[in-house]
JSON list of C-alpha atoms and ligand atoms in Angstrom, two decimals:
[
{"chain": "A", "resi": 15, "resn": "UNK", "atom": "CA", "xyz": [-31.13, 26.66, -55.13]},
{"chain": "A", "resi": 16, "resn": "UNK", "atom": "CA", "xyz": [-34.25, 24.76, -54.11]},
{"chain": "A", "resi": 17, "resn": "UNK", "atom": "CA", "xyz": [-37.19, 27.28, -53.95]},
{"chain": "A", "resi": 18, "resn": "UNK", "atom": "CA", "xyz": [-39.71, 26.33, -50.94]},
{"chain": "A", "resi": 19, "resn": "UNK", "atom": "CA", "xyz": [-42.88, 26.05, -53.44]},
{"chain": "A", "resi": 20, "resn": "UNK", "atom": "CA", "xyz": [-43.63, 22.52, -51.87]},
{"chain": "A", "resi": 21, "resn": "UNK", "atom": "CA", "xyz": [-45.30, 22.57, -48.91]},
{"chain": "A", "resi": 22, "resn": "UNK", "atom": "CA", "xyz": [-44.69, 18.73, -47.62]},
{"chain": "A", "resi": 23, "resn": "UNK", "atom": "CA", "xyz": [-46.10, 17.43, -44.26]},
{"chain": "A", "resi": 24, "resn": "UNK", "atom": "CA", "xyz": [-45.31, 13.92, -43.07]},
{"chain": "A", "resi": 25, "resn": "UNK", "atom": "CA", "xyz": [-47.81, 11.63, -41.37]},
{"chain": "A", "resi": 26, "resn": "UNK", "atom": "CA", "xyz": [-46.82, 9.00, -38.95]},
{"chain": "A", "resi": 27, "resn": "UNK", "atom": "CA", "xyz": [-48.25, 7.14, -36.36]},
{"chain": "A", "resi": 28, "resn": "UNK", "atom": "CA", "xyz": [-46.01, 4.77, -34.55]},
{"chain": "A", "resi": 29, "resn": "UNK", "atom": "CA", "xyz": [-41.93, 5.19, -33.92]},
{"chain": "A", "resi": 30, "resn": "UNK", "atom": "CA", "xyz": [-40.93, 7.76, -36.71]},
{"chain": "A", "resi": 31, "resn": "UNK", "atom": "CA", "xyz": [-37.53, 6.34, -37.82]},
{"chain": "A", "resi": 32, "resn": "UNK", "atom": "CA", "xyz": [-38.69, 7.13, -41.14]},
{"chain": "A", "resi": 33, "resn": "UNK", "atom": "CA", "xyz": [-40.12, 10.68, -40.52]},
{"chain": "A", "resi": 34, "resn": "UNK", "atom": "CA", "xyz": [-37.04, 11.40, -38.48]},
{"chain": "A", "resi": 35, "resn": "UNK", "atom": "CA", "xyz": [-34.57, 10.61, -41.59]},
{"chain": "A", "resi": 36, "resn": "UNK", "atom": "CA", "xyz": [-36.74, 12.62, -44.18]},
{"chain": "A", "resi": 37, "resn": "UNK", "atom": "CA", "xyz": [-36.82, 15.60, -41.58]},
{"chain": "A", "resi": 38, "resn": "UNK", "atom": "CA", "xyz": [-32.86, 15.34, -41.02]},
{"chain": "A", "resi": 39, "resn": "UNK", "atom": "CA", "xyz": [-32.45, 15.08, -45.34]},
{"chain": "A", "resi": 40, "resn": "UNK", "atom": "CA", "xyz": [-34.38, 17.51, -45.55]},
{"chain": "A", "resi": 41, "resn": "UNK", "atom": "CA", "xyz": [-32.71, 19.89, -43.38]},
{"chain": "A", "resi": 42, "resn": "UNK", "atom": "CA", "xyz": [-29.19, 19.31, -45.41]},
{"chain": "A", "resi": 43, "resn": "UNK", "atom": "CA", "xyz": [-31.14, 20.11, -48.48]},
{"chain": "A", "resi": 44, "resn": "UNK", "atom": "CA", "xyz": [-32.15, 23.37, -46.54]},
{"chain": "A", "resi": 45, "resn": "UNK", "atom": "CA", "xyz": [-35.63, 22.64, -46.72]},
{"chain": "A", "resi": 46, "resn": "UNK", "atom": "CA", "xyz": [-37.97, 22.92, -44.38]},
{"chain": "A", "resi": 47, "resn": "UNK", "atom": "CA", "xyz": [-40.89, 19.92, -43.90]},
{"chain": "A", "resi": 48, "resn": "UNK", "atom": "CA", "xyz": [-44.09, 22.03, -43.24]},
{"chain": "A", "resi": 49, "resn": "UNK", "atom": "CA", "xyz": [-45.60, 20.09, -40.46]},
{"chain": "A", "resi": 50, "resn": "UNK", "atom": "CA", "xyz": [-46.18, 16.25, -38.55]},
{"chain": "A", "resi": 51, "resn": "UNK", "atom": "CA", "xyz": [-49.68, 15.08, -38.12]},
{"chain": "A", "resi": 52, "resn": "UNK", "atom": "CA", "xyz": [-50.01, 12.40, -36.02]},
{"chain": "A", "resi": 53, "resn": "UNK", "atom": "CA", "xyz": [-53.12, 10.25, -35.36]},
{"chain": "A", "resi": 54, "resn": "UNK", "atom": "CA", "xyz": [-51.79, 7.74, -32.53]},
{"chain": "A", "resi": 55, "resn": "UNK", "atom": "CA", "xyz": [-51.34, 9.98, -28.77]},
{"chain": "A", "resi": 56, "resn": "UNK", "atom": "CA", "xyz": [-49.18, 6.76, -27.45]},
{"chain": "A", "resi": 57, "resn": "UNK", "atom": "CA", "xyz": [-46.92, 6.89, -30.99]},
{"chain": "A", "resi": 58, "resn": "UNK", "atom": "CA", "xyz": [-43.31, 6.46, -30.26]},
{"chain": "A", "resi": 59, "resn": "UNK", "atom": "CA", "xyz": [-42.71, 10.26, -32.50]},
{"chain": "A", "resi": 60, "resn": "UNK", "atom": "CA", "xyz": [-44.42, 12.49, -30.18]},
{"chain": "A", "resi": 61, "resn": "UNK", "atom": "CA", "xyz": [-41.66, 11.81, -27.32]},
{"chain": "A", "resi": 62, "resn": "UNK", "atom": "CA", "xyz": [-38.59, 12.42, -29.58]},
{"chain": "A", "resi": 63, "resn": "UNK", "atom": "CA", "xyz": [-37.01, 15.70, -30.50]},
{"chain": "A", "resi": 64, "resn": "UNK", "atom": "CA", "xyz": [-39.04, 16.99, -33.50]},
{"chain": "A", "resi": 65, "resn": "UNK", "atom": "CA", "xyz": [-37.83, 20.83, -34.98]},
{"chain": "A", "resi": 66, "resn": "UNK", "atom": "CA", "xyz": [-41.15, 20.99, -37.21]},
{"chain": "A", "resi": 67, "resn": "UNK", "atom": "CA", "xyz": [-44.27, 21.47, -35.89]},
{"chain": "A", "resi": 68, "resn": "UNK", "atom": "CA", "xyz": [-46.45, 18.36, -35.05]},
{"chain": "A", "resi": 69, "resn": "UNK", "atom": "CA", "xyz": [-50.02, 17.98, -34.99]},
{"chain": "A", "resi": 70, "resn": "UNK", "atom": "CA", "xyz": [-51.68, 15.13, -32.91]},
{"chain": "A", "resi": 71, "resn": "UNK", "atom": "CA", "xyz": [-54.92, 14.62, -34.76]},
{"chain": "A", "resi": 72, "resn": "UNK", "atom": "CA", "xyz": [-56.61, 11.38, -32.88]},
{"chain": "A", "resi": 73, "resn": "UNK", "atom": "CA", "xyz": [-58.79, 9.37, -35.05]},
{"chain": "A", "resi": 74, "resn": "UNK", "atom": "CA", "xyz": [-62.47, 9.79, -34.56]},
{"chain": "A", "resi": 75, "resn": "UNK", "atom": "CA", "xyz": [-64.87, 7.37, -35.15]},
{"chain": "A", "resi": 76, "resn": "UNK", "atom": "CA", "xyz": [-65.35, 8.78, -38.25]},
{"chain": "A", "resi": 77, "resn": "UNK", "atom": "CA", "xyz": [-62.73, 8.86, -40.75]},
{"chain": "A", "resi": 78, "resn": "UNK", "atom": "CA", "xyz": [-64.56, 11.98, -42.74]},
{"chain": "A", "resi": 79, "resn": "UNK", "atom": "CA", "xyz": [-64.59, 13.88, -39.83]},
{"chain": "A", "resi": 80, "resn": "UNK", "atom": "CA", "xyz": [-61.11, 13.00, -38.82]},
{"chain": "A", "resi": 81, "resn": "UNK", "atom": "CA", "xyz": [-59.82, 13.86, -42.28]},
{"chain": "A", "resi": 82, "resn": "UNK", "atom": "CA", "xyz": [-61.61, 17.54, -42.68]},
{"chain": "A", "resi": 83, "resn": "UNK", "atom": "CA", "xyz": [-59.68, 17.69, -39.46]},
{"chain": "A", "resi": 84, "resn": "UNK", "atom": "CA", "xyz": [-56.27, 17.02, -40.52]},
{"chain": "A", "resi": 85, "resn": "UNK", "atom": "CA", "xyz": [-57.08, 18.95, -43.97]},
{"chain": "A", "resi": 86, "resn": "UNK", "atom": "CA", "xyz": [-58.21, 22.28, -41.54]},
{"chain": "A", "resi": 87, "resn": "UNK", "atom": "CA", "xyz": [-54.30, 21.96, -39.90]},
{"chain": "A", "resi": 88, "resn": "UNK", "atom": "CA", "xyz": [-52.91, 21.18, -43.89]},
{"chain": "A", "resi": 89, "resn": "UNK", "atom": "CA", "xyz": [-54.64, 24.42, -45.41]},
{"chain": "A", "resi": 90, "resn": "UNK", "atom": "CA", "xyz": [-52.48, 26.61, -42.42]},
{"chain": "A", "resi": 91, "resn": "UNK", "atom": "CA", "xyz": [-49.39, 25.12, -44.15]},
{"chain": "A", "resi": 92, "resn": "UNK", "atom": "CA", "xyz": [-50.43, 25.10, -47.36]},
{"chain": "A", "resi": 93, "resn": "UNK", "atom": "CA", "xyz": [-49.08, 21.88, -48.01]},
{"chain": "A", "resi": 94, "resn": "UNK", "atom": "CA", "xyz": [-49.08, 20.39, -51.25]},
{"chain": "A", "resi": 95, "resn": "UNK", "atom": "CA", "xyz": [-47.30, 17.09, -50.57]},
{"chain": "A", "resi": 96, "resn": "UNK", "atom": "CA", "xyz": [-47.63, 14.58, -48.31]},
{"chain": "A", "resi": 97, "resn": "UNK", "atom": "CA", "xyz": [-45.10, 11.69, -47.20]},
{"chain": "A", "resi": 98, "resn": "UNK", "atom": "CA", "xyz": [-46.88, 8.67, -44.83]},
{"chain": "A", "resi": 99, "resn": "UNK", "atom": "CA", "xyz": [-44.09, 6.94, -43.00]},
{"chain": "A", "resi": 100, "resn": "UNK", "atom": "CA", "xyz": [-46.36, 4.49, -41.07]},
{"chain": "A", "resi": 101, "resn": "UNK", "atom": "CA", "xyz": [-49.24, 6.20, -40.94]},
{"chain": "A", "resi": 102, "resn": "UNK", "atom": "CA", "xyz": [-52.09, 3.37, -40.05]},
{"chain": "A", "resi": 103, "resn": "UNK", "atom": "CA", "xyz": [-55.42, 5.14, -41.79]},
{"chain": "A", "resi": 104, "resn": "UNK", "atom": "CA", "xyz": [-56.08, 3.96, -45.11]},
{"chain": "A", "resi": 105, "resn": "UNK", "atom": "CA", "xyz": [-57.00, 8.13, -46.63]},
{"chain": "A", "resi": 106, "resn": "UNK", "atom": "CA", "xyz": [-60.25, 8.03, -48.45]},
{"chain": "A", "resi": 107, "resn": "UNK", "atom": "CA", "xyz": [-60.69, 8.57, -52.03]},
{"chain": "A", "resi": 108, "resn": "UNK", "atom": "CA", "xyz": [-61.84, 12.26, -51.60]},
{"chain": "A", "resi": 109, "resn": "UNK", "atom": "CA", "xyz": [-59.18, 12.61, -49.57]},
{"chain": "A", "resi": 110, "resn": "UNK", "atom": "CA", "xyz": [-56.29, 11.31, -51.69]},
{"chain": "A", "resi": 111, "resn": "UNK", "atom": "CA", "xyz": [-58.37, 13.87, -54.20]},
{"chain": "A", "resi": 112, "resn": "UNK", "atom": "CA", "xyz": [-57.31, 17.27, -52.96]},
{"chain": "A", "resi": 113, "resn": "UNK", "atom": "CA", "xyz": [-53.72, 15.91, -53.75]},
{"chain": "A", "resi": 114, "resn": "UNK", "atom": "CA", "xyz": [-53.68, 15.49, -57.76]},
{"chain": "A", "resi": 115, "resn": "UNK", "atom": "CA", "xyz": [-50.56, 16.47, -59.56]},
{"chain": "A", "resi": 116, "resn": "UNK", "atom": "CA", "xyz": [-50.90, 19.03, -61.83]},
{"chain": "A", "resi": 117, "resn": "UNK", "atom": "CA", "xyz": [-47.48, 17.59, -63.66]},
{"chain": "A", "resi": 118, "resn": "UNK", "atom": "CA", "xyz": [-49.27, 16.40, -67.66]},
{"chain": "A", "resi": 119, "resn": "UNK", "atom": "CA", "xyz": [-47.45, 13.48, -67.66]},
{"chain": "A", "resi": 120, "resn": "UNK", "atom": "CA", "xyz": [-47.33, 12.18, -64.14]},
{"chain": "A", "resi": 121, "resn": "UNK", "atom": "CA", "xyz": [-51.62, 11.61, -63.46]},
{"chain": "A", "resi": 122, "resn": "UNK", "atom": "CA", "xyz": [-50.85, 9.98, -59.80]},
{"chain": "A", "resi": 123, "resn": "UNK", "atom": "CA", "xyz": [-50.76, 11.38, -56.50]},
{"chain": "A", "resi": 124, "resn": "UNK", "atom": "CA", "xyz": [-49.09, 13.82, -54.47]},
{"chain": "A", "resi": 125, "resn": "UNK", "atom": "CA", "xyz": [-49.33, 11.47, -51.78]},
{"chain": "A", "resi": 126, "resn": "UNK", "atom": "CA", "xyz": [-46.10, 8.93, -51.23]},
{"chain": "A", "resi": 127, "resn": "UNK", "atom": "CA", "xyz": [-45.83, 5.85, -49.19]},
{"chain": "A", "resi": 128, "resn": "UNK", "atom": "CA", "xyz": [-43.30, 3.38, -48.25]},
{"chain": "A", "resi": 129, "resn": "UNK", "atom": "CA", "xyz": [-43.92, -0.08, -47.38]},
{"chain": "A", "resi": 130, "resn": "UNK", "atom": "CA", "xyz": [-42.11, -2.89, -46.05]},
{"chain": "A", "resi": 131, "resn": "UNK", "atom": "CA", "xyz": [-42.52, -5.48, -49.02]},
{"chain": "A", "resi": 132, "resn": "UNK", "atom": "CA", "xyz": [-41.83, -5.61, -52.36]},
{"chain": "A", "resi": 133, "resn": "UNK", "atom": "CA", "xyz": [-45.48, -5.28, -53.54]},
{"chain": "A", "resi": 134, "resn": "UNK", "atom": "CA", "xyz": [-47.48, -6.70, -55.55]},
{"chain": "A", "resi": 135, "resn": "UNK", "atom": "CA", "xyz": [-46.08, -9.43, -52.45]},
{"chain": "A", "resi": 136, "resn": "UNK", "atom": "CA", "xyz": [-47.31, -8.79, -48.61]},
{"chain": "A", "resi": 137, "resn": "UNK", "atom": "CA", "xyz": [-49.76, -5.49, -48.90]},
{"chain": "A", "resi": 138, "resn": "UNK", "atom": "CA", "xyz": [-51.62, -4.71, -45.83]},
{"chain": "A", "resi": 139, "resn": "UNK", "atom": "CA", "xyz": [-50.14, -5.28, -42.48]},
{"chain": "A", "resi": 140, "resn": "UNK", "atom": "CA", "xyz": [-47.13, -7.00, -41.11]},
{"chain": "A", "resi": 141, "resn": "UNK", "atom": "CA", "xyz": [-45.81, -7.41, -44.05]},
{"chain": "A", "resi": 142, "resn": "UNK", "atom": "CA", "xyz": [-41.87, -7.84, -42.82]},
{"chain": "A", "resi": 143, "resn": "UNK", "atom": "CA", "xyz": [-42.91, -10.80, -40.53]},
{"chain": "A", "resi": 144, "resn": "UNK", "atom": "CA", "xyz": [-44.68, -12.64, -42.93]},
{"chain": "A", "resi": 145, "resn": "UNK", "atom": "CA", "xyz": [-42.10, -12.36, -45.32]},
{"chain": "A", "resi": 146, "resn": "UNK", "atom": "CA", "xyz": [-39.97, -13.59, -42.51]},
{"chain": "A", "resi": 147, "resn": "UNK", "atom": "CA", "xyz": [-42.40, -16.55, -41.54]},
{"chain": "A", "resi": 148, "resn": "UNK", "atom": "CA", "xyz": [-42.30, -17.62, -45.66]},
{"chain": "A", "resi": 149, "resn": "UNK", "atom": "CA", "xyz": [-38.85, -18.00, -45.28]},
{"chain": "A", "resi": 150, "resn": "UNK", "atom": "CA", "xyz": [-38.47, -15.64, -48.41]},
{"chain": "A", "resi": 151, "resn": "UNK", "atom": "CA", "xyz": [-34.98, -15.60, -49.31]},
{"chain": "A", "resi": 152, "resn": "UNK", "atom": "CA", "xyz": [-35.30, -11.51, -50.13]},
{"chain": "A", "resi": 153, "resn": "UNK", "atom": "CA", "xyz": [-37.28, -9.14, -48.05]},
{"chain": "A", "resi": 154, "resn": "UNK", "atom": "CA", "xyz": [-37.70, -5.94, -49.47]},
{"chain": "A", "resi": 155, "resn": "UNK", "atom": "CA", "xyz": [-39.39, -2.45, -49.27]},
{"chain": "A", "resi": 156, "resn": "UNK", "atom": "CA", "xyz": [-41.34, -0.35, -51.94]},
{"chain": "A", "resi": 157, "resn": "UNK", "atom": "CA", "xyz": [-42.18, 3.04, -52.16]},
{"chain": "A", "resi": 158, "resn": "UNK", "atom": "CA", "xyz": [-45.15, 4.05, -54.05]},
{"chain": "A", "resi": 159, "resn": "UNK", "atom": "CA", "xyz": [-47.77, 7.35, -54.84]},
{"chain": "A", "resi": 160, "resn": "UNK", "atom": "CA", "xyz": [-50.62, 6.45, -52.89]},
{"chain": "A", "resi": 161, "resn": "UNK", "atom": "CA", "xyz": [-53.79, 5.75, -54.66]},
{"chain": "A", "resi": 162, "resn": "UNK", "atom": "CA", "xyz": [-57.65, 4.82, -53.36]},
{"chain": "A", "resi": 163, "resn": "UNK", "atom": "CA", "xyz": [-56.50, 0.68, -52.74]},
{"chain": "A", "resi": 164, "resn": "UNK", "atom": "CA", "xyz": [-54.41, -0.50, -49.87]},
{"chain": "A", "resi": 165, "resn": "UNK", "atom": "CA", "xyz": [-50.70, -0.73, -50.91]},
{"chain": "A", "resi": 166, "resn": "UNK", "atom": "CA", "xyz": [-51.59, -0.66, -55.10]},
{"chain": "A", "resi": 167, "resn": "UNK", "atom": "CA", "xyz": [-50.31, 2.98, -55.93]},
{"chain": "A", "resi": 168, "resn": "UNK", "atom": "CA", "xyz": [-48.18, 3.44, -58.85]},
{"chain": "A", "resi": 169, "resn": "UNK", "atom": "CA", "xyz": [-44.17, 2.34, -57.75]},
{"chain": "A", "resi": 170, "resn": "UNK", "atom": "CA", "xyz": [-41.64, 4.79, -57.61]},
{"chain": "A", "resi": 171, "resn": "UNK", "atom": "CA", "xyz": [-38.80, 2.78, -56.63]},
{"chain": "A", "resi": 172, "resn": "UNK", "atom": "CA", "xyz": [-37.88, -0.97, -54.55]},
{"chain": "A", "resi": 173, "resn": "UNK", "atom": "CA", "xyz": [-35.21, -1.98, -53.04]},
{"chain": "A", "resi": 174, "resn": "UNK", "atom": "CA", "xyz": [-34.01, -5.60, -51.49]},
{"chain": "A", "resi": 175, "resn": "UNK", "atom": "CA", "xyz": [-31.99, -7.19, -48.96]},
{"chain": "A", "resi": 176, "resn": "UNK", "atom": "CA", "xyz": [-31.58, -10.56, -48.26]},
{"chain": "A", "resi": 177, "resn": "UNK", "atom": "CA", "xyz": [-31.99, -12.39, -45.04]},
{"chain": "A", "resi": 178, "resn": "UNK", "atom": "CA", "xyz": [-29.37, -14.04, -43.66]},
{"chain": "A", "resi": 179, "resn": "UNK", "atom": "CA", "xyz": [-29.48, -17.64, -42.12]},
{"chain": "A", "resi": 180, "resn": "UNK", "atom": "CA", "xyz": [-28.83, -16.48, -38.76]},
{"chain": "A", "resi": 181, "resn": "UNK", "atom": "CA", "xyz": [-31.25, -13.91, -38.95]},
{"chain": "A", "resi": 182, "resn": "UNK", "atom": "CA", "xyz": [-34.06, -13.39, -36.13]},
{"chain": "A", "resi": 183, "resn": "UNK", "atom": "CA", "xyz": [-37.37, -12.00, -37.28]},
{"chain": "A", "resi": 184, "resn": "UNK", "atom": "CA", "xyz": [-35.90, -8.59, -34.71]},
{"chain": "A", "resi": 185, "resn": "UNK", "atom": "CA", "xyz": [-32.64, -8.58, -37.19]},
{"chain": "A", "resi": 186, "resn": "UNK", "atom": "CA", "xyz": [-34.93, -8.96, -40.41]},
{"chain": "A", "resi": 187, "resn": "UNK", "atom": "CA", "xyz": [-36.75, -5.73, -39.98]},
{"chain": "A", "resi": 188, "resn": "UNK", "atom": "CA", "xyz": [-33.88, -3.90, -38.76]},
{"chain": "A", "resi": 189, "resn": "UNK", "atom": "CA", "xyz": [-32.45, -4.70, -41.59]},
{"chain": "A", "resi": 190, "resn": "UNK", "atom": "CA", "xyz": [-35.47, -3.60, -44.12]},
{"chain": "A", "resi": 191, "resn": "UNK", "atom": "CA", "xyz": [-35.83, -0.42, -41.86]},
{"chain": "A", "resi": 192, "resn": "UNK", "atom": "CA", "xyz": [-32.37, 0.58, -42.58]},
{"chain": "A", "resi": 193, "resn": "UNK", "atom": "CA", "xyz": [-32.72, 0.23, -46.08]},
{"chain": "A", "resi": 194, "resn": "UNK", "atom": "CA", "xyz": [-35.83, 2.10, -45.78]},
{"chain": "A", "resi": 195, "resn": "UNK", "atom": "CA", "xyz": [-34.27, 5.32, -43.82]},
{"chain": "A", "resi": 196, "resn": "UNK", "atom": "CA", "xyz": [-31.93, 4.76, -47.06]},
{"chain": "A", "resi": 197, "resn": "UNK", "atom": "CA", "xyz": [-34.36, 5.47, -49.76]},
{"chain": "A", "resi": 198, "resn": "UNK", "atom": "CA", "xyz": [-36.98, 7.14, -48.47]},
{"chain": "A", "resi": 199, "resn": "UNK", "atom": "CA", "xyz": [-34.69, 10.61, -48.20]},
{"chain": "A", "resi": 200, "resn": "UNK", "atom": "CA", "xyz": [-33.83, 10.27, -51.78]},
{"chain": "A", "resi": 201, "resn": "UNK", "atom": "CA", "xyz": [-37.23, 9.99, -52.85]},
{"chain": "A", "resi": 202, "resn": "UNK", "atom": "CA", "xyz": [-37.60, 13.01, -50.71]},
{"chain": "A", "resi": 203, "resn": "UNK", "atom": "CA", "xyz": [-35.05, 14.78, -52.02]},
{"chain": "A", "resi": 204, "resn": "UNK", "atom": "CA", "xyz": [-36.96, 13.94, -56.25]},
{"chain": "A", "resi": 205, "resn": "UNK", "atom": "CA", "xyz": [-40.00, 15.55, -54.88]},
{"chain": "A", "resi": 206, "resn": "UNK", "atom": "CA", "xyz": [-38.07, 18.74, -52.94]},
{"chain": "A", "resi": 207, "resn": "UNK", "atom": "CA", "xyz": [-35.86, 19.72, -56.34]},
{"chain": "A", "resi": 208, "resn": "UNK", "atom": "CA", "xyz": [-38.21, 18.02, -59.39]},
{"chain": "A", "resi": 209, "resn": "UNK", "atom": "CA", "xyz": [-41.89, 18.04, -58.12]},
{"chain": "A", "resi": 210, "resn": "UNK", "atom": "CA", "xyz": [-42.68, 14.41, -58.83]},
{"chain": "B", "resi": 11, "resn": "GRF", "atom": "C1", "xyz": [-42.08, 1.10, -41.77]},
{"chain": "B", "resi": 11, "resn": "GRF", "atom": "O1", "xyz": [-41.62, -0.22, -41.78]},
{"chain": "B", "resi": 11, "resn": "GRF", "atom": "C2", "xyz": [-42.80, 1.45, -43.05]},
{"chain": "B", "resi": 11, "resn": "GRF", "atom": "O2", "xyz": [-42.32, 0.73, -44.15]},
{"chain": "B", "resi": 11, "resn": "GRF", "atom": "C3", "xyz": [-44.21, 1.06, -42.74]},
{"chain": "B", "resi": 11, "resn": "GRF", "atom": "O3", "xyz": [-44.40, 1.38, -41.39]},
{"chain": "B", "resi": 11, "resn": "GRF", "atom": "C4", "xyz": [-43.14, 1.32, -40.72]},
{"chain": "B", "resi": 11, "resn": "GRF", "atom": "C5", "xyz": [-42.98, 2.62, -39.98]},
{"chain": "B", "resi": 11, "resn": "GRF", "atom": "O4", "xyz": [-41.81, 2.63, -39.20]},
{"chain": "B", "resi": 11, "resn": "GRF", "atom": "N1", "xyz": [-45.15, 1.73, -43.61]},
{"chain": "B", "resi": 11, "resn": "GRF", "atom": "P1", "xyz": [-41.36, 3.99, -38.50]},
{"chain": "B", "resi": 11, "resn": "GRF", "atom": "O5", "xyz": [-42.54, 4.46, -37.67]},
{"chain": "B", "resi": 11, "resn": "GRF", "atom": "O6", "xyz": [-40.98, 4.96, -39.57]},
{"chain": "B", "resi": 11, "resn": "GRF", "atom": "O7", "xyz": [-40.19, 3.60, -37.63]}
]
């Protein structure tokens, strides 16, 4: 039985496929995600269905003051574990901070990312179409604990797909985001029953 010690809030700012999978896994694992925050009032996630609470925190000009923000609504949950699925702030250093794992052998985050490369390759932004636009023969998605750099975290786990000749840049990303909603739950699921 999976004891709810982990307080785990999701932060998205666009669509939400991603959120939306590791909300449904974690409902068959009968676990309850603590809370959304949101930064992005025209995100695609704040019109769908959501059975969590979700918290639209718009960025301020300042991304201090924005962050005590979102760590004010964190602190009512408790949380202890946070999942970005497309969340466009880079978090600051004294952010990432307050999330430190305790574990002795795991010294990384509790903060977990997924993005659509398979890093070291394409970090930043739009990182599907210029994988597309090289031609690469494999596109590919990595998730990773979240550290102070952009995309450089410690990997947990990639996966690949490969494009197919016929393959528009619309069928390319559909096909990384569906390996995405794939993995993303499992690595979910690692954090829900082992804590790292
Ligand atoms: C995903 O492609 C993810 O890899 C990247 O941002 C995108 C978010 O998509 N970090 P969605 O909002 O979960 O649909």
């Amino acid at each position: 039985m999976i004891s709810q010690t982990k307080n785990i809030a999701i932060f998205a700012s666009g669509n939400g496929s991603n959120a939306i999978e590791l909300i449904k896994h974690a409902k068959k694992l009968n676990f309850t995600i603590a809370c959304l925050i949101c930064d992005n009032p025209h995100a695609g996630i704040l019109k769908k269905e959501i059975p969590i609470p979700i918290h639209l925190i718009e960025k301020t000009k300042s991304k201090k003051e924005h962050e005590r923000e979102i760590l004010k609504t964190l602190e009512r949950y408790q949380v202890n574990w946070i999942f970005l699925a497309g969340y466009m702030r880079i978090l600051s250093e004294d952010f990432i901070a307050k999330f430190t794992h305790k574990h002795p052998t795991h010294a990384h985050s509790r903060i977990i990312n997924i993005h659509p490369s398979l890093l070291p390759k394409y970090q930043g932004l739009h990182a599907y179409e210029r994988s597309f636009a090289n031609n690469d023969q494999f596109g590919g998605i990595t998730i990773h604990y979240v550290d102070a750099g952009i995309d450089t975290g410690e990997m947990i786990l990639q996966g690949k797909f490969e494009r197919k000749n016929e393959d528009t840049i619309t069928d390319y990303i559909k096909r990384g985001q569906e390996l995405e909603h794939g993995l993303y739950p499992k690595i979910l699921e690692r954090v829900i029953k082992y804590d790292y």
